[in-house]
């Protein structure tokens, strides 16, 4: 028996799948923890990938600084750079991969404060994550569980709407961001390998 409704249903399913994929691409971030590979004693380097993106000779913190602060219009469309606890993982459209070890004593956290629009994020993607407030001056305060102020400075969010901080490992702290009379807080944790490197839940109210 023929079912005239089937082609329409298949089109609807295809459209729904396409829409879901597009939404993920727009967010540009890893919403939930990806499997973290076992810790390696040495980095895995693909020289072709590094040369193609002018990153030869740079370590993980230097690459993070370059990519996170790069103007959005200058960013490569085929490079993915995922900041995880133990490593910065770079991949491209040719399936090349480079894994550079993170510092033993510090973790990198990138934060996108927002007023109205945000997205889910867990591991920060240096080349694709976009926040609501690019190039915006904010006041950052990071306070440890013992009340000690670990960071207190004025910064400007990058062109991607994020601002990055290096945090000591093995701590839990409260991050407060203030901007034009509004403020918001978020918990920063560096005690576990699956702790997020991307914070998109800090709403300014």
Coordinates of N, CA and C in Angstrom, one line a residue:
X1 N 0.8 -1.2 0.0 CA 0.0 0.0 0.0 C 0.9 1.2 0.0
X2 N 0.5 2.2 -0.8 CA 1.3 3.5 -0.8 C 0.9 4.4 0.3
X3 N 1.8 5.1 0.8 CA 1.5 6.1 1.9 C 2.0 7.4 1.5
X4 N 1.1 8.2 0.9 CA 1.5 9.6 0.5 C 2.1 10.5 1.5
X5 N 1.8 10.2 2.8 CA 2.3 11.0 3.8 C 3.8 10.8 4.1
X6 N 4.3 9.6 3.7 CA 5.7 9.3 4.0 C 6.7 10.3 3.5
X7 N 6.7 10.7 2.3 CA 7.7 11.7 1.8 C 7.7 12.9 2.7
X8 N 6.5 13.4 3.0 CA 6.4 14.6 3.8 C 7.0 14.4 5.2
X9 N 6.7 13.2 5.8 CA 7.3 12.9 7.1 C 8.8 12.8 7.0
X10 N 9.3 12.2 6.0 CA 10.8 12.1 5.8 C 11.4 13.5 5.7
X11 N 10.7 14.4 4.9 CA 11.2 15.7 4.8 C 11.2 16.4 6.2
X12 N 10.2 16.2 7.0 CA 10.1 16.8 8.3 C 11.2 16.4 9.2
X13 N 11.5 15.0 9.2 CA 12.6 14.5 10.0 C 13.9 15.1 9.5
X14 N 14.1 15.1 8.2 CA 15.4 15.7 7.7 C 15.5 17.1 8.1
X15 N 14.4 17.9 8.1 CA 14.5 19.3 8.5 C 14.8 19.4 10.0
X16 N 14.2 18.6 10.8 CA 14.5 18.6 12.2 C 15.9 18.3 12.5
X17 N 16.5 17.3 11.8 CA 17.9 16.9 12.1 C 18.8 18.1 11.7
X18 N 18.5 18.7 10.5 CA 19.3 19.8 10.0 C 19.2 21.0 11.0
X19 N 18.1 21.2 11.5 CA 17.9 22.3 12.5 C 18.7 22.1 13.7
X20 N 18.7 20.8 14.2 CA 19.4 20.5 15.4 C 20.9 20.7 15.2
X21 N 21.4 20.2 14.0 CA 22.8 20.3 13.7 C 23.2 21.8 13.6
X22 N 22.4 22.6 13.0 CA 22.7 24.0 12.8 C 22.7 24.7 14.2
X23 N 21.9 24.3 15.1 CA 21.9 24.9 16.5 C 23.2 24.6 17.2
X24 N 23.7 23.4 17.0 CA 24.9 23.0 17.6 C 26.1 23.8 17.0
X25 N 26.0 24.0 15.7 CA 27.1 24.8 15.0 C 27.1 26.2 15.5
X26 N 25.9 26.8 15.7 CA 25.8 28.2 16.1 C 26.4 28.3 17.5
X27 N 26.2 27.4 18.4 CA 26.7 27.5 19.7 C 28.2 27.4 19.7
X28 N 28.7 26.5 18.9 CA 30.2 26.4 18.6 C 30.9 25.9 19.8
X29 N 30.3 25.3 20.9 CA 31.0 24.9 22.0 C 30.6 23.4 22.4
X30 N 31.4 22.8 23.2 CA 31.1 21.5 23.7 C 30.2 21.6 24.9
X31 N 28.9 21.2 24.7 CA 27.9 21.4 25.7 C 28.1 20.4 26.9
X32 N 28.6 19.3 26.6 CA 28.8 18.3 27.7 C 30.2 17.7 27.6
X33 N 30.6 17.1 28.6 CA 32.0 16.6 28.6 C 32.2 15.5 27.5
X34 N 33.2 15.7 26.7 CA 33.6 14.7 25.7 C 34.5 13.7 26.5
X35 N 34.6 12.5 25.9 CA 35.5 11.6 26.6 C 36.9 12.2 26.7
X36 N 37.5 12.2 27.9 CA 38.8 12.7 28.0 C 39.8 11.6 27.9
X37 N 40.8 11.7 26.9 CA 41.8 10.6 26.7 C 42.7 10.5 27.9
X38 N 43.2 9.3 28.1 CA 44.1 9.1 29.3 C 45.3 10.1 29.2
X39 N 45.7 10.6 30.4 CA 46.8 11.5 30.4 C 48.0 11.0 29.8
X40 N 48.7 11.8 29.0 CA 49.9 11.4 28.3 C 51.1 12.0 28.9
X41 N 52.2 11.3 28.8 CA 53.4 11.8 29.4 C 54.1 12.8 28.5
X42 N 53.7 12.8 27.3 CA 54.3 13.8 26.3 C 53.2 14.2 25.3
X43 N 53.4 15.4 24.7 CA 52.4 15.9 23.8 C 52.4 15.1 22.5
X44 N 51.3 15.2 21.7 CA 51.2 14.6 20.4 C 51.1 15.7 19.4
X45 N 52.1 15.9 18.6 CA 52.2 17.0 17.7 C 52.1 16.7 16.2
X46 N 51.3 17.3 15.5 CA 51.2 17.2 14.0 C 51.8 18.5 13.5
X47 N 53.0 18.5 13.0 CA 53.6 19.7 12.5 C 52.9 20.3 11.3
X48 N 52.2 19.5 10.5 CA 51.5 20.1 9.4 C 50.4 21.0 9.9
X49 N 49.7 20.6 10.9 CA 48.6 21.4 11.5 C 49.1 22.7 12.0
X50 N 50.2 22.6 12.8 CA 50.7 23.8 13.4 C 51.3 24.8 12.4
X51 N 51.9 24.3 11.4 CA 52.4 25.1 10.3 C 51.3 25.8 9.5
X52 N 50.2 25.0 9.3 CA 49.1 25.6 8.5 C 48.4 26.8 9.2
X53 N 48.5 26.8 10.6 CA 47.9 27.8 11.3 C 48.8 28.7 12.1
X54 N 50.1 28.7 11.6 CA 51.2 29.6 12.1 C 51.3 29.5 13.7
X55 N 51.3 28.2 14.2 CA 51.4 28.0 15.6 C 52.7 27.2 16.0
X56 N 53.6 27.1 15.1 CA 54.8 26.3 15.3 C 55.6 27.0 16.4
X57 N 56.1 26.3 17.4 CA 57.0 26.8 18.4 C 56.2 27.3 19.6
X58 N 54.9 27.3 19.6 CA 54.1 27.9 20.7 C 53.7 26.7 21.6
X59 N 53.7 27.0 22.9 CA 53.1 26.0 23.8 C 51.6 26.2 24.0
X60 N 51.0 25.4 24.9 CA 49.5 25.5 25.0 C 49.1 26.9 25.5
X61 N 49.7 27.4 26.6 CA 49.2 28.8 27.0 C 49.4 29.8 25.9
X62 N 50.4 29.8 25.1 CA 50.7 30.8 24.1 C 49.6 30.6 23.0
X63 N 49.3 29.4 22.6 CA 48.3 29.1 21.6 C 46.9 29.6 22.1
X64 N 46.6 29.3 23.3 CA 45.3 29.7 23.9 C 45.2 31.2 23.9
X65 N 46.3 31.9 24.3 CA 46.2 33.4 24.2 C 46.0 33.9 22.8
X66 N 46.7 33.3 21.8 CA 46.6 33.8 20.5 C 45.2 33.6 19.9
X67 N 44.7 32.4 20.1 CA 43.4 32.0 19.5 C 42.2 32.7 20.2
X68 N 42.2 32.7 21.5 CA 41.1 33.3 22.2 C 40.9 34.8 22.0
X69 N 42.1 35.4 21.8 CA 42.0 36.9 21.7 C 42.0 37.3 20.2
X70 N 42.0 36.4 19.3 CA 42.0 36.7 17.9 C 40.7 37.3 17.4
X71 N 40.7 38.4 16.6 CA 39.4 38.9 16.0 C 38.6 37.8 15.4
X72 N 37.3 37.8 15.5 CA 36.5 36.7 15.0 C 36.6 36.6 13.5
X73 N 36.7 37.7 12.8 CA 36.8 37.6 11.3 C 38.1 37.0 10.8
X74 N 39.1 36.9 11.7 CA 40.4 36.4 11.3 C 40.6 34.9 11.7
X75 N 39.6 34.3 12.3 CA 39.7 33.0 12.8 C 39.5 31.9 11.6
X76 N 40.3 30.9 11.7 CA 40.2 29.8 10.8 C 38.9 29.1 10.9
X77 N 38.4 28.7 9.7 CA 37.1 28.0 9.7 C 37.3 26.5 9.8
X78 N 38.5 26.0 9.7 CA 38.7 24.6 9.8 C 39.6 24.1 11.0
X79 N 39.7 25.0 11.9 CA 40.5 24.6 13.1 C 39.6 24.6 14.3
X80 N 39.6 23.5 15.1 CA 38.9 23.4 16.3 C 40.0 23.2 17.4
X81 N 39.9 24.1 18.5 CA 40.8 24.1 19.6 C 40.1 23.9 20.9
X82 N 40.1 22.8 21.5 CA 39.3 22.5 22.7 C 40.2 22.5 23.9
X83 N 39.9 23.4 24.9 CA 40.6 23.5 26.1 C 40.1 22.5 27.1
X84 N 40.9 21.5 27.4 CA 40.5 20.5 28.4 C 41.5 20.6 29.6
X85 N 41.2 19.9 30.7 CA 42.0 20.0 31.9 C 43.4 19.7 31.7
X86 N 43.7 18.6 31.0 CA 45.1 18.2 30.9 C 45.8 18.6 29.6
X87 N 45.0 19.0 28.6 CA 45.6 19.2 27.3 C 44.8 20.2 26.5
X88 N 45.4 20.9 25.6 CA 44.8 21.7 24.5 C 44.8 20.8 23.3
X89 N 43.6 20.5 22.7 CA 43.5 19.6 21.6 C 43.1 20.3 20.4
X90 N 44.0 20.3 19.4 CA 43.7 21.0 18.1 C 43.4 19.9 17.0
X91 N 42.4 20.2 16.3 CA 42.0 19.3 15.1 C 41.6 20.2 14.0
X92 N 41.7 19.6 12.7 CA 41.3 20.3 11.6 C 40.5 19.5 10.6
X93 N 40.1 20.0 9.5 CA 39.2 19.3 8.6 C 39.9 18.1 7.9
X94 N 41.2 18.0 8.0 CA 42.0 16.9 7.4 C 42.2 15.8 8.4
X95 N 41.6 15.9 9.6 CA 41.7 14.9 10.6 C 43.1 14.9 11.2
X96 N 43.9 16.0 11.1 CA 45.1 16.1 11.8 C 44.8 16.5 13.3
X97 N 45.6 16.0 14.2 CA 45.4 16.4 15.6 C 46.7 16.7 16.3
X98 N 46.7 17.7 17.1 CA 47.8 18.0 18.0 C 47.3 18.1 19.4
X99 N 48.0 17.5 20.3 CA 47.7 17.5 21.7 C 48.8 18.1 22.5
X100 N 48.6 19.3 23.1 CA 49.7 20.0 23.9 C 49.3 20.0 25.3
X101 N 50.2 19.6 26.2 CA 49.9 19.5 27.6 C 49.7 20.9 28.2
X102 N 48.8 20.9 29.2 CA 48.5 22.1 29.9 C 49.5 22.2 31.1
X103 N 49.6 23.4 31.7 CA 50.5 23.6 32.9 C 50.0 22.7 34.0
X104 N 51.0 22.2 34.8 CA 50.6 21.3 35.9 C 49.9 22.1 37.1
X105 N 50.2 23.4 37.2 CA 49.8 24.2 38.3 C 48.6 25.1 38.0
X106 N 48.2 25.2 36.8 CA 47.2 26.2 36.4 C 46.2 25.6 35.4
X107 N 45.0 26.0 35.5 CA 43.9 25.6 34.5 C 43.4 26.9 33.8
X108 N 43.0 26.8 32.6 CA 42.4 28.0 31.9 C 40.9 27.9 31.9
X109 N 40.3 29.0 32.3 CA 38.8 29.1 32.3 C 38.4 30.3 31.4
X110 N 37.5 30.1 30.5 CA 37.1 31.2 29.7 C 35.6 31.5 30.0
X111 N 35.2 32.7 30.2 CA 33.9 33.1 30.7 C 33.2 34.1 29.7
X112 N 32.0 33.8 29.4 CA 31.2 34.7 28.6 C 30.0 35.2 29.4
X113 N 30.2 36.4 30.1 CA 29.0 37.0 30.8 C 28.0 37.4 29.8
X114 N 26.7 37.4 30.2 CA 25.6 37.7 29.3 C 24.5 38.4 30.0
X115 N 23.7 39.1 29.3 CA 22.5 39.7 29.8 C 21.2 38.9 29.4
X116 N 21.1 38.5 28.1 CA 19.8 37.9 27.7 C 20.1 36.6 26.9
X117 N 21.2 36.4 26.2 CA 21.4 35.2 25.4 C 22.7 34.5 25.7
X118 N 22.6 33.2 25.8 CA 23.7 32.4 26.1 C 23.6 31.0 25.5
X119 N 24.5 30.1 25.7 CA 24.4 28.8 25.2 C 25.1 27.8 26.1
X120 N 24.8 26.5 26.0 CA 25.5 25.5 26.8 C 26.9 25.3 26.4
X121 N 27.8 25.1 27.3 CA 29.2 25.0 27.0 C 29.9 24.3 28.2
X122 N 30.9 23.4 27.8 CA 31.6 22.7 28.9 C 33.1 22.9 28.7
X123 N 33.6 22.4 27.5 CA 35.0 22.6 27.2 C 35.1 23.8 26.2
X124 N 35.8 24.8 26.5 CA 35.9 26.0 25.7 C 36.5 25.7 24.3
X125 N 35.8 26.1 23.2 CA 36.4 26.0 21.9 C 36.9 27.4 21.5
X126 N 38.2 27.5 21.4 CA 38.9 28.8 21.2 C 38.5 29.5 19.9
X127 N 38.1 28.7 18.9 CA 37.9 29.2 17.5 C 36.4 29.4 17.2
X128 N 35.5 28.8 17.9 CA 34.1 28.8 17.5 C 33.1 29.3 18.6
X129 N 33.5 29.3 19.9 CA 32.6 29.8 20.9 C 32.4 31.3 20.7
X130 N 31.1 31.7 20.8 CA 30.8 33.2 20.8 C 29.9 33.5 21.9
X131 N 30.2 34.6 22.6 CA 29.4 35.2 23.7 C 28.6 36.4 23.2
X132 N 27.8 36.9 24.1 CA 26.8 38.0 23.8 C 27.5 39.4 23.9
X133 N 28.6 39.5 24.7 CA 29.1 40.8 25.0 C 30.6 40.9 24.5
X134 N 30.9 41.1 23.3 CA 32.3 41.2 22.8 C 32.8 42.6 23.1
X135 N 34.1 42.7 23.3 CA 34.8 43.9 23.5 C 34.2 44.9 24.5
X136 N 33.9 44.3 25.7 CA 33.1 44.9 26.8 C 34.0 45.0 28.0
X137 N 34.1 46.1 28.6 CA 34.9 46.3 29.9 C 34.2 45.7 31.1
X138 N 34.8 44.8 31.8 CA 34.1 44.2 33.0 C 35.1 44.2 34.1
X139 N 34.6 44.1 35.3 CA 35.4 44.0 36.5 C 35.3 42.5 37.0
X140 N 36.4 41.8 37.2 CA 36.5 40.5 37.6 C 37.0 40.3 39.0
X141 N 36.3 39.5 39.8 CA 36.8 39.2 41.2 C 36.6 37.7 41.4
X142 N 37.8 37.1 41.8 CA 37.7 35.7 42.0 C 38.1 35.5 43.5
X143 N 37.2 34.8 44.3 CA 37.4 34.7 45.7 C 37.4 33.2 46.1
X144 N 38.4 32.8 46.8 CA 38.5 31.4 47.2 C 37.5 31.0 48.3
X145 N 37.5 29.7 48.6 CA 36.5 29.3 49.7 C 36.9 29.9 51.1
X146 N 38.2 30.2 51.2 CA 38.6 30.8 52.5 C 38.5 32.3 52.6
X147 N 37.9 32.9 51.5 CA 37.7 34.3 51.5 C 38.8 35.1 50.9
X148 N 39.9 34.4 50.5 CA 41.0 35.1 49.9 C 40.7 35.5 48.5
X149 N 41.0 36.8 48.2 CA 40.8 37.3 46.8 C 42.0 36.8 45.9
X150 N 41.7 36.0 44.9 CA 42.7 35.5 44.0 C 42.9 36.3 42.8
X151 N 41.9 37.1 42.4 CA 41.9 38.0 41.3 C 41.0 39.1 41.5
X152 N 41.5 40.3 41.1 CA 40.6 41.5 41.2 C 41.1 42.5 40.2
X153 N 40.5 42.6 39.1 CA 41.0 43.4 38.0 C 40.0 43.7 37.0
X154 N 40.2 44.8 36.3 CA 39.3 45.2 35.2 C 39.9 44.6 33.9
X155 N 39.0 44.0 33.1 CA 39.4 43.4 31.9 C 38.4 43.7 30.8
X156 N 38.8 43.5 29.5 CA 37.9 43.6 28.4 C 37.6 42.3 27.8
X157 N 36.4 41.9 27.5 CA 36.1 40.7 26.9 C 36.7 40.7 25.5
X158 N 37.0 39.5 25.0 CA 37.6 39.4 23.7 C 36.6 39.6 22.6
X159 N 37.0 39.6 21.4 CA 36.1 39.8 20.2 C 35.1 38.7 20.1
X160 N 35.3 37.6 20.8 CA 34.4 36.5 20.8 C 33.4 36.5 22.0
X161 N 33.5 37.6 22.8 CA 32.6 37.7 23.9 C 33.0 37.0 25.2
X162 N 34.2 36.4 25.2 CA 34.7 35.7 26.3 C 35.9 36.5 26.9
X163 N 36.2 36.2 28.2 CA 37.4 36.7 28.9 C 38.0 35.5 29.6
X164 N 39.3 35.3 29.4 CA 40.0 34.1 30.0 C 40.8 34.4 31.2
X165 N 40.8 33.5 32.1 CA 41.7 33.6 33.3 C 42.4 32.3 33.6
X166 N 43.6 32.4 34.1 CA 44.4 31.2 34.6 C 44.1 31.1 36.1
X167 N 43.7 29.9 36.5 CA 43.3 29.6 37.9 C 44.2 28.5 38.5
X168 N 44.6 28.7 39.7 CA 45.4 27.6 40.3 C 44.6 26.3 40.3
X169 N 45.3 25.2 40.2 CA 44.6 23.9 40.2 C 44.2 23.5 41.7
X170 N 43.2 22.7 41.8 CA 42.8 22.1 43.1 C 42.0 23.1 43.9
X171 N 41.3 24.0 43.3 CA 40.5 25.0 44.1 C 39.1 25.0 43.7
X172 N 38.2 25.6 44.5 CA 36.9 26.0 44.2 C 36.8 27.4 44.6
X173 N 36.2 28.3 43.7 CA 36.2 29.7 44.0 C 34.9 30.3 43.4
X174 N 34.6 31.5 43.8 CA 33.4 32.2 43.3 C 33.9 33.4 42.4
X175 N 33.5 33.4 41.2 CA 33.8 34.4 40.3 C 32.7 35.4 40.2
X176 N 33.0 36.7 40.4 CA 32.0 37.8 40.2 C 32.4 38.7 39.1
X177 N 31.5 39.0 38.2 CA 31.7 39.9 37.1 C 30.7 41.0 37.2
X178 N 31.2 42.3 37.1 CA 30.4 43.5 37.2 C 30.6 44.3 35.9
X179 N 29.4 44.9 35.5 CA 29.5 45.7 34.3 C 28.3 46.7 34.3
X180 N 28.6 48.0 34.3 CA 27.6 49.0 34.3 C 26.4 48.8 35.3
X181 N 26.8 48.6 36.5 CA 25.8 48.5 37.6 C 25.2 47.1 37.7
X182 N 25.5 46.2 36.8 CA 25.0 44.8 36.9 C 26.1 43.9 37.3
X183 N 25.7 42.7 37.9 CA 26.7 41.8 38.3 C 26.1 40.4 38.2
X184 N 27.0 39.4 38.2 CA 26.6 38.0 38.3 C 27.8 37.2 38.8
X185 N 27.4 36.0 39.3 CA 28.5 35.1 39.9 C 28.4 33.7 39.3
X186 N 29.5 33.0 39.4 CA 29.6 31.6 38.9 C 30.6 30.9 39.8
X187 N 30.5 29.6 39.9 CA 31.5 28.8 40.6 C 32.5 28.3 39.7
X188 N 33.8 28.5 40.1 CA 34.9 28.0 39.3 C 35.6 26.9 40.0
X189 N 35.7 25.7 39.4 CA 36.3 24.6 40.0 C 37.5 24.0 39.2
X190 N 38.6 23.7 39.8 CA 39.7 23.1 39.1 C 40.2 21.9 39.9
X191 N 39.3 21.1 40.5 CA 39.6 20.0 41.3 C 39.5 18.6 40.5
X192 N 38.9 18.6 39.4 CA 38.7 17.4 38.7 C 39.0 17.6 37.2
X193 N 39.4 16.5 36.5 CA 39.7 16.6 35.1 C 38.6 16.9 34.2
X194 N 37.3 16.7 34.7 CA 36.2 17.0 33.9 C 35.5 18.3 34.2
X195 N 36.2 19.1 35.1 CA 35.7 20.4 35.4 C 35.7 21.3 34.1
X196 N 34.6 22.1 34.0 CA 34.5 22.9 32.7 C 35.6 24.0 32.6
X197 N 36.0 24.2 31.3 CA 36.9 25.3 31.0 C 36.1 26.4 30.4
X198 N 34.8 26.3 30.3 CA 33.9 27.3 29.6 C 32.8 27.6 30.5
X199 N 32.6 28.8 30.9 CA 31.5 29.2 31.7 C 30.6 30.2 31.0
X200 N 29.3 29.8 30.7 CA 28.4 30.6 30.0 C 27.1 30.8 30.8
X201 N 27.2 30.6 32.1 CA 26.0 30.7 33.0 C 26.0 31.9 33.9
X202 N 27.0 32.8 33.6 CA 27.1 34.0 34.5 C 26.3 35.1 33.9
X203 N 25.1 35.3 34.4 CA 24.2 36.4 33.9 C 24.3 37.7 34.7
X204 N 24.4 38.8 34.0 CA 24.5 40.1 34.6 C 23.1 40.6 34.8
X205 N 22.7 40.9 36.1 CA 21.4 41.3 36.4 C 21.5 42.5 37.3

